[in-house]
mmCIF file of C-alpha atoms in Angstrom:
data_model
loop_
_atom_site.group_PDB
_atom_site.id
_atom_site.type_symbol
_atom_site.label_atom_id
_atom_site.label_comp_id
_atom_site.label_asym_id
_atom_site.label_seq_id
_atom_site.Cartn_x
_atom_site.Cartn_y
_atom_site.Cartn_z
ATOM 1 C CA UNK V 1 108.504 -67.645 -27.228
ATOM 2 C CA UNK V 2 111.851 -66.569 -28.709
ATOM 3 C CA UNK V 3 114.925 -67.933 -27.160
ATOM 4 C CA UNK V 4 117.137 -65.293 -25.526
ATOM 5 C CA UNK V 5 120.564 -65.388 -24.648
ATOM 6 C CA UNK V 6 122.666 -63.254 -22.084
ATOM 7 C CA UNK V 7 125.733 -63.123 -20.526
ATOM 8 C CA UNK V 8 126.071 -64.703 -17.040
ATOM 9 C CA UNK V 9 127.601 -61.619 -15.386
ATOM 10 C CA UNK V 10 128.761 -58.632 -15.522
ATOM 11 C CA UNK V 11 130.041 -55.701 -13.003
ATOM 12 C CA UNK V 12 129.727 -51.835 -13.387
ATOM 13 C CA UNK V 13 130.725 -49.256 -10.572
ATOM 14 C CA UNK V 14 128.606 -47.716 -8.272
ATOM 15 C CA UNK V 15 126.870 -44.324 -10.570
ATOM 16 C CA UNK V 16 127.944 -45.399 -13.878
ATOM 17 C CA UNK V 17 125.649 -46.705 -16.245
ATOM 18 C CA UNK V 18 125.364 -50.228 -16.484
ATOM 19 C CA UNK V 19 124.177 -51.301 -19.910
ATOM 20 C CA UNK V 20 123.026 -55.107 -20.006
ATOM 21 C CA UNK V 21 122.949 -57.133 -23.575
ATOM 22 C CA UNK V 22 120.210 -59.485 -24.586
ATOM 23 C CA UNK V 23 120.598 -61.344 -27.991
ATOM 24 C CA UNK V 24 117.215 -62.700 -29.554
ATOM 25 C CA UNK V 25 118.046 -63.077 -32.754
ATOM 26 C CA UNK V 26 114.925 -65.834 -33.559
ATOM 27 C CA UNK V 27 112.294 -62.855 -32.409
ATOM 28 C CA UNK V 28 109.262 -62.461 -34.297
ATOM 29 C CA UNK V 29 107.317 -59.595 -35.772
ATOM 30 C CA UNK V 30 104.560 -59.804 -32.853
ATOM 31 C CA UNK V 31 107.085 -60.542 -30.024
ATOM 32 C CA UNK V 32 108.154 -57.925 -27.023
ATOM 33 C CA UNK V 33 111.238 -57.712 -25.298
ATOM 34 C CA UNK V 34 110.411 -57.803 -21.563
ATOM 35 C CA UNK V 35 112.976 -56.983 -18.551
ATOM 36 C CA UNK V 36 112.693 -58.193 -14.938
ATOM 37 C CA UNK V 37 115.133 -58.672 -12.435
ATOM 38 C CA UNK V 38 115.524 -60.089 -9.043
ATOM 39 C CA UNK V 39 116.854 -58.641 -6.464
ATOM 40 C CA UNK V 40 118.200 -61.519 -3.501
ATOM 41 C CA UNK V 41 115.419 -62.980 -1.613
ATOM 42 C CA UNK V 42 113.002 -61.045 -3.378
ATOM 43 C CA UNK V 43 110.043 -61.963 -6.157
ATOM 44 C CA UNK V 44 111.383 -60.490 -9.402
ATOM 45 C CA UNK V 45 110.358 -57.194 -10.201
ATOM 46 C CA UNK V 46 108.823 -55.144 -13.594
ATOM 47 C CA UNK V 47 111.385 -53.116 -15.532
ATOM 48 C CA UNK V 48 110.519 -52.323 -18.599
ATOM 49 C CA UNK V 49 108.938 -53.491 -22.388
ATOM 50 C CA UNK V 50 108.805 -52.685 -25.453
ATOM 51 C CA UNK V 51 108.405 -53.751 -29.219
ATOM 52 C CA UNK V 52 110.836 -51.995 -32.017
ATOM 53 C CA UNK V 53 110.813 -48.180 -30.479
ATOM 54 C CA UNK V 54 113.341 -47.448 -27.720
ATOM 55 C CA UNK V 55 111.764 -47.069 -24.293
ATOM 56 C CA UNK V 56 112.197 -45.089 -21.187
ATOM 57 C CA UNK V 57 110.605 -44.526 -17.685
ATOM 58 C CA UNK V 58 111.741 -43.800 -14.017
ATOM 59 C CA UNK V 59 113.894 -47.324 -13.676
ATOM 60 C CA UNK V 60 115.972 -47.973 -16.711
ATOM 61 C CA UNK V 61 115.779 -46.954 -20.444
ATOM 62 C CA UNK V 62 115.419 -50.063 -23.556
ATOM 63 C CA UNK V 63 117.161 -49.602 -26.747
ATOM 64 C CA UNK V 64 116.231 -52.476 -29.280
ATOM 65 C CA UNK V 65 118.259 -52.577 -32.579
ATOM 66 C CA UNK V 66 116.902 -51.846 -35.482
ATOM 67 C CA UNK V 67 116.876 -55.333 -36.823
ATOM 68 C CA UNK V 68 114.960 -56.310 -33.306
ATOM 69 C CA UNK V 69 117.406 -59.357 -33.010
ATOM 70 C CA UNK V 70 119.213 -57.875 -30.124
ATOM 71 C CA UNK V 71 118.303 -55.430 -27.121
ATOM 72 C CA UNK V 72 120.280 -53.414 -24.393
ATOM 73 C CA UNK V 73 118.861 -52.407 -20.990
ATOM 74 C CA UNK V 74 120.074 -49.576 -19.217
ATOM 75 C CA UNK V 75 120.494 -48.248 -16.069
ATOM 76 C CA UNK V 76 121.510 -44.869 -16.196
ATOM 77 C CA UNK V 77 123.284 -44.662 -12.611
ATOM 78 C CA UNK V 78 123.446 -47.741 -10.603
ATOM 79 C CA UNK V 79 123.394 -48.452 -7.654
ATOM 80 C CA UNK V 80 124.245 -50.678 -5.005
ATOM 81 C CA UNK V 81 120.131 -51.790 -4.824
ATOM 82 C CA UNK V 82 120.467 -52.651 -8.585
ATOM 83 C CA UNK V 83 122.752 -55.598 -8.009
ATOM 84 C CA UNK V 84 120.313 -58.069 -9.281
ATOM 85 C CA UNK V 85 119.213 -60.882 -11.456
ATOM 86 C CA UNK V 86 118.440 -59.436 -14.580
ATOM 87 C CA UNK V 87 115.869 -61.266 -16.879
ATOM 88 C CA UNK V 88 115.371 -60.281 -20.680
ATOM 89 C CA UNK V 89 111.883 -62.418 -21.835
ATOM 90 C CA UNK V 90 111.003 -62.069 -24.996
ATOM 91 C CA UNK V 91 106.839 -63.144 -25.897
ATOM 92 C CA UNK V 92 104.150 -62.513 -27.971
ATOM 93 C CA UNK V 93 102.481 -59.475 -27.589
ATOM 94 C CA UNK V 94 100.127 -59.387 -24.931
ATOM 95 C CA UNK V 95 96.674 -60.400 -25.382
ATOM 96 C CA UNK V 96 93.210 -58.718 -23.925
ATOM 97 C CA UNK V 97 94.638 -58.444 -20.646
ATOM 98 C CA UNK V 98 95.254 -61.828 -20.260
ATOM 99 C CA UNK V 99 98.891 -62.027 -20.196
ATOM 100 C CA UNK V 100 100.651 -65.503 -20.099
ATOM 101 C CA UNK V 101 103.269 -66.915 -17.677
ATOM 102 C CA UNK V 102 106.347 -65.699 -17.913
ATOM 103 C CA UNK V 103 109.533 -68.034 -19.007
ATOM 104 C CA UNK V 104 112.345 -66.916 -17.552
ATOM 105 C CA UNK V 105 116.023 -68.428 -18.263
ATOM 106 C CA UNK V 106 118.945 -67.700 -16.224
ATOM 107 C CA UNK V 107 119.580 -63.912 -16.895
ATOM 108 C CA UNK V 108 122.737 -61.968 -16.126
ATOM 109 C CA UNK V 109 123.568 -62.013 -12.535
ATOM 110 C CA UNK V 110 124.755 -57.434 -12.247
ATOM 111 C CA UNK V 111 126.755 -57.115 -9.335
ATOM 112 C CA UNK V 112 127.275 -53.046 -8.940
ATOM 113 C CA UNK V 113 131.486 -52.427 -6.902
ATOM 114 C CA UNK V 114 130.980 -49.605 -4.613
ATOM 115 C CA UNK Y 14 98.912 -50.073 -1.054
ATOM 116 C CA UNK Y 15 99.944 -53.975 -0.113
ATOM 117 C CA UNK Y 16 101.967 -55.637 -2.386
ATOM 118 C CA UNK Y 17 101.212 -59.328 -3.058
ATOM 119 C CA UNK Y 18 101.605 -61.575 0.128
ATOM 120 C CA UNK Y 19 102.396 -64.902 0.600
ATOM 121 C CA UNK Y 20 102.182 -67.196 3.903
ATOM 122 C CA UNK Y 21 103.965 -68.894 5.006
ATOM 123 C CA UNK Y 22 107.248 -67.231 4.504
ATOM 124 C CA UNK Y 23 109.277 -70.535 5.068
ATOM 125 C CA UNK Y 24 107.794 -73.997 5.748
ATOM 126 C CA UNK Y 25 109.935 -77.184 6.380
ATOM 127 C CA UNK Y 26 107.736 -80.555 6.173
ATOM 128 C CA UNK Y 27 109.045 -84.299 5.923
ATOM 129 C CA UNK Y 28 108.898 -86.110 2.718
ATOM 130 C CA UNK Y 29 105.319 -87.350 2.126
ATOM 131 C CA UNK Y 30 103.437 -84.806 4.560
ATOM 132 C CA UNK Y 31 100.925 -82.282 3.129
ATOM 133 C CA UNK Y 32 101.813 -78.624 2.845
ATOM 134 C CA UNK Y 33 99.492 -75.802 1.523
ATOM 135 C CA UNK Y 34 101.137 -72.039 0.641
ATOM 136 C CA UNK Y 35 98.312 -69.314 0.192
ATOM 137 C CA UNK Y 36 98.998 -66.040 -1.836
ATOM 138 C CA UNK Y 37 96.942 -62.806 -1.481
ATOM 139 C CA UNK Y 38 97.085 -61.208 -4.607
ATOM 140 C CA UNK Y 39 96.826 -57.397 -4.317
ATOM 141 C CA UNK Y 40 93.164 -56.082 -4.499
ATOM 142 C CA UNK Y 41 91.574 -55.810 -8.090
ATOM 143 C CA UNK Y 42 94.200 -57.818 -9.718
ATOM 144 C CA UNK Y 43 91.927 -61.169 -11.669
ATOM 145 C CA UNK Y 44 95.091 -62.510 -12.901
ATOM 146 C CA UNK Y 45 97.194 -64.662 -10.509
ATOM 147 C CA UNK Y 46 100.611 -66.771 -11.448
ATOM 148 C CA UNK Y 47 101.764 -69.150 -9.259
ATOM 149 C CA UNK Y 48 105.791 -70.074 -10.316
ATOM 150 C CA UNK Y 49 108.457 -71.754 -8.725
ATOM 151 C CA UNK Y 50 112.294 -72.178 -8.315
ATOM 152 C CA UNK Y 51 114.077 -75.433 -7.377
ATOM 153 C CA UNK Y 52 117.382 -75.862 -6.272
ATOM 154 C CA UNK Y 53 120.040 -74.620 -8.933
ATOM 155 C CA UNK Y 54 117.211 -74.406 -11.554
ATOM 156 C CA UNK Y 55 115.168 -71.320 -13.268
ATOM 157 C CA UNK Y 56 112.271 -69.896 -12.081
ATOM 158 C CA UNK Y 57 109.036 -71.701 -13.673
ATOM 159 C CA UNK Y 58 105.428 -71.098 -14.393
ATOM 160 C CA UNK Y 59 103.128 -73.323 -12.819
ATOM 161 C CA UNK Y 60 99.861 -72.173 -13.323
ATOM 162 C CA UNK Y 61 97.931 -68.908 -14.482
ATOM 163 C CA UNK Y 62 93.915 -67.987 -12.741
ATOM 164 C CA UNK Y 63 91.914 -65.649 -14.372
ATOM 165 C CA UNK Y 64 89.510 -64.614 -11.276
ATOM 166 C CA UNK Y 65 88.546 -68.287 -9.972
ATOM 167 C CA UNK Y 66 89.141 -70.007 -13.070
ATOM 168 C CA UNK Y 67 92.291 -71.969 -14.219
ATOM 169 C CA UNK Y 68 93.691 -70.397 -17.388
ATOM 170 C CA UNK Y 69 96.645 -72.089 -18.084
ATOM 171 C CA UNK Y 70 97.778 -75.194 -15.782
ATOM 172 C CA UNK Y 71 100.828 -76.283 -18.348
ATOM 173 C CA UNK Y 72 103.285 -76.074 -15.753
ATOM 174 C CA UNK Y 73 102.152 -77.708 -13.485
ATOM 175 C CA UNK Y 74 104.393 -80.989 -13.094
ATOM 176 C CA UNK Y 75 102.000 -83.403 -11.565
ATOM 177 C CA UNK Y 76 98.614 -84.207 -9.848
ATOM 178 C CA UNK Y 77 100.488 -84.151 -6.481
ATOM 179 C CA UNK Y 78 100.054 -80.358 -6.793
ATOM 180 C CA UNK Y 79 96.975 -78.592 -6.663
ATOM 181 C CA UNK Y 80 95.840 -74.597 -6.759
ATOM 182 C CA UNK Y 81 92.334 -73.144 -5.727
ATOM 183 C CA UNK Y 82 91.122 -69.472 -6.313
ATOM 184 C CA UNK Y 83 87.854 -69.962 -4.697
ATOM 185 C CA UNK Y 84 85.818 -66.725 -5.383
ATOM 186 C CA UNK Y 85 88.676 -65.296 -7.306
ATOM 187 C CA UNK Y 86 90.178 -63.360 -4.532
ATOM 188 C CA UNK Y 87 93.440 -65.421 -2.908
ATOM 189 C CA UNK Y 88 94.980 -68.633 -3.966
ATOM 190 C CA UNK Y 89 96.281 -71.856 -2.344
ATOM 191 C CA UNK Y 90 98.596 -74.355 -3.395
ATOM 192 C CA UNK Y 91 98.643 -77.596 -2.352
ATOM 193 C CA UNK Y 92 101.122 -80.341 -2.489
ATOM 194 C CA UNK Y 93 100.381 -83.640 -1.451
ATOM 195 C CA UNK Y 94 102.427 -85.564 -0.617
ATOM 196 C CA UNK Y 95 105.188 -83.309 -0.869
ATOM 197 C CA UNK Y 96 108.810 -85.073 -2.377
ATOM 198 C CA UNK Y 97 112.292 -84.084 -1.797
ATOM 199 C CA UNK Y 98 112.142 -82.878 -5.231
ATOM 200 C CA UNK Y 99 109.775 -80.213 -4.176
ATOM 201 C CA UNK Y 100 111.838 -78.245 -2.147
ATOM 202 C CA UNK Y 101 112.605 -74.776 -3.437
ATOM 203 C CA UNK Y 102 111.068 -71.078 -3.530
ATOM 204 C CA UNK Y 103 107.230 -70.937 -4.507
ATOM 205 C CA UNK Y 104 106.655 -67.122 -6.124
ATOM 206 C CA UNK Y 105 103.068 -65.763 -6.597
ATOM 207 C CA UNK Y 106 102.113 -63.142 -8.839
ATOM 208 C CA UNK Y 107 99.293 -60.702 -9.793
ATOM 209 C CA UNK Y 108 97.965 -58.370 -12.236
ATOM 210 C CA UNK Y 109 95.337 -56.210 -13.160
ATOM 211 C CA UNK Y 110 92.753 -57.461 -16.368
ATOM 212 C CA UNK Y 111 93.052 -55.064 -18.359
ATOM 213 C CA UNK Y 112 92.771 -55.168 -22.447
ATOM 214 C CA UNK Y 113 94.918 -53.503 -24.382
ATOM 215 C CA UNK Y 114 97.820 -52.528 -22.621
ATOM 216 C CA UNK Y 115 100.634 -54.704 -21.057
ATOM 217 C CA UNK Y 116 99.823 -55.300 -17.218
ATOM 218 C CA UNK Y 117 103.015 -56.579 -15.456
ATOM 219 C CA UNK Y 118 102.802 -59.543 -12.808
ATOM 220 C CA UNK Y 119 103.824 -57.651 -9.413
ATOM 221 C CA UNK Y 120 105.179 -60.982 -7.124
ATOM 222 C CA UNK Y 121 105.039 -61.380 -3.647
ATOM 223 C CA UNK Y 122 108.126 -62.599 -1.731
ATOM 224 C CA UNK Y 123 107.874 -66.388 -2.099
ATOM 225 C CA UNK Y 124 107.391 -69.250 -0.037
ATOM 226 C CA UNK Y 125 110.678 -71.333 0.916
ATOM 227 C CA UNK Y 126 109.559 -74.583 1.308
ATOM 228 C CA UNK Y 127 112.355 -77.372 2.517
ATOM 229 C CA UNK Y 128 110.805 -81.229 2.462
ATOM 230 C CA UNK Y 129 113.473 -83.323 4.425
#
């Protein structure tokens, strides 16, 4: 799997959008970019995939560069339930059904100021 | 629906006693992940069932440690005997089988598990 990297933290105010960086640059052509995030004392949670297109549904919208070495999640209008451990894995793309453990590294810790 | 479940919720045990964490993974999901934090460190795979059978054990990090699916339905973990080293949050995850599209792993809470 391709090594990510991501900041450490970052804040955003309470119904902004908070737009979270994920650098990747080793990716390859059959790799996904996969977000999950965990929320304190909770088992991270699904966001979002995707492969080259940009990606959108109820939670957060992806935006992957054109060059696929890089990737931006965001969430349109945080909130104070979005202050999380954010996770950007990227992995090969998913087999029959079978799909793999998940390596996660240290992710950006989003803390949303009321 | 229930989400995945995991019992106990917190478990403290002394260094070289026996403790076993179950996960119920949520109904019609083959796939079941079994991961773990330690102290300070990232989370970790540990091992991967497809229905009863063991489809990737890689992470596992020694024979001290061992996970049944008997008839594919929930899992237990064992750990015997349990070292300090152990300690940390044990996460369990599911997903549906399904070819062809990408089928996130839904987790349960975790098991906090202090050996002393």
């Amino acid at each position: 799997d391709a090594k990510t990297t991501q900041p450490p933290s970052m804040d955003c105010a309470e119904g902004r959008a908070a737009n979270l960086p994920c650098n990747h640059s080793t990716i390859s052509g059959n790799e996904y970019v996969y977000w999950y995030r965990q929320i304190h004392s909770q088992g991270p949670q699904y966001i979002i995939h995707g492969l080259k297109n940009n990606e959108t549904n109820e939670m957060a919208s992806l935006i992957i560069t054109e060059d696929r070495k890089s990737s931006t999640l965001i969430l349109p209008h945080a909130t104070l339930r979005d202050t999380a451990v954010y996770y950007c894995i990227v992995r090969v793309a998913h087999s029959g059904g079978g799909a793999d453990g998940l390596t996660f590294g240290k992710g950006t810790h989003l803390i949303i100021q009321p | 629906e229930a989400g995945v479940t995991q019992f106990p919720s917190h478990s403290v045990i002394e260094k070289g006693q026996t403790v076993t964490l179950r996960c119920d993974p949520i109904s019609g999901h083959d796939n079941l992940y079994w991961y773990r934090r330690v102290m300070g460190k990232e989370i970790k795979f540990l091992l991967h069932f497809v229905k009863e059978s063991k489809q990737d054990e890689s992470g596992m990090p020694n024979n001290r440690f061992l996970a049944e699916r008997t008839g594919g339905t929930y899992s237990t973990l064992k750990v015997q005997p349990a070292e300090l080293e152990d300690s940390g949050v044990y996460f369990c995850a599911s997903s549906l089988l399904l070819a062809g599209r990408y089928n996130e792993q839904f987790f349960g809470p975790g098991t906090r598990l202090t050996v002393l």
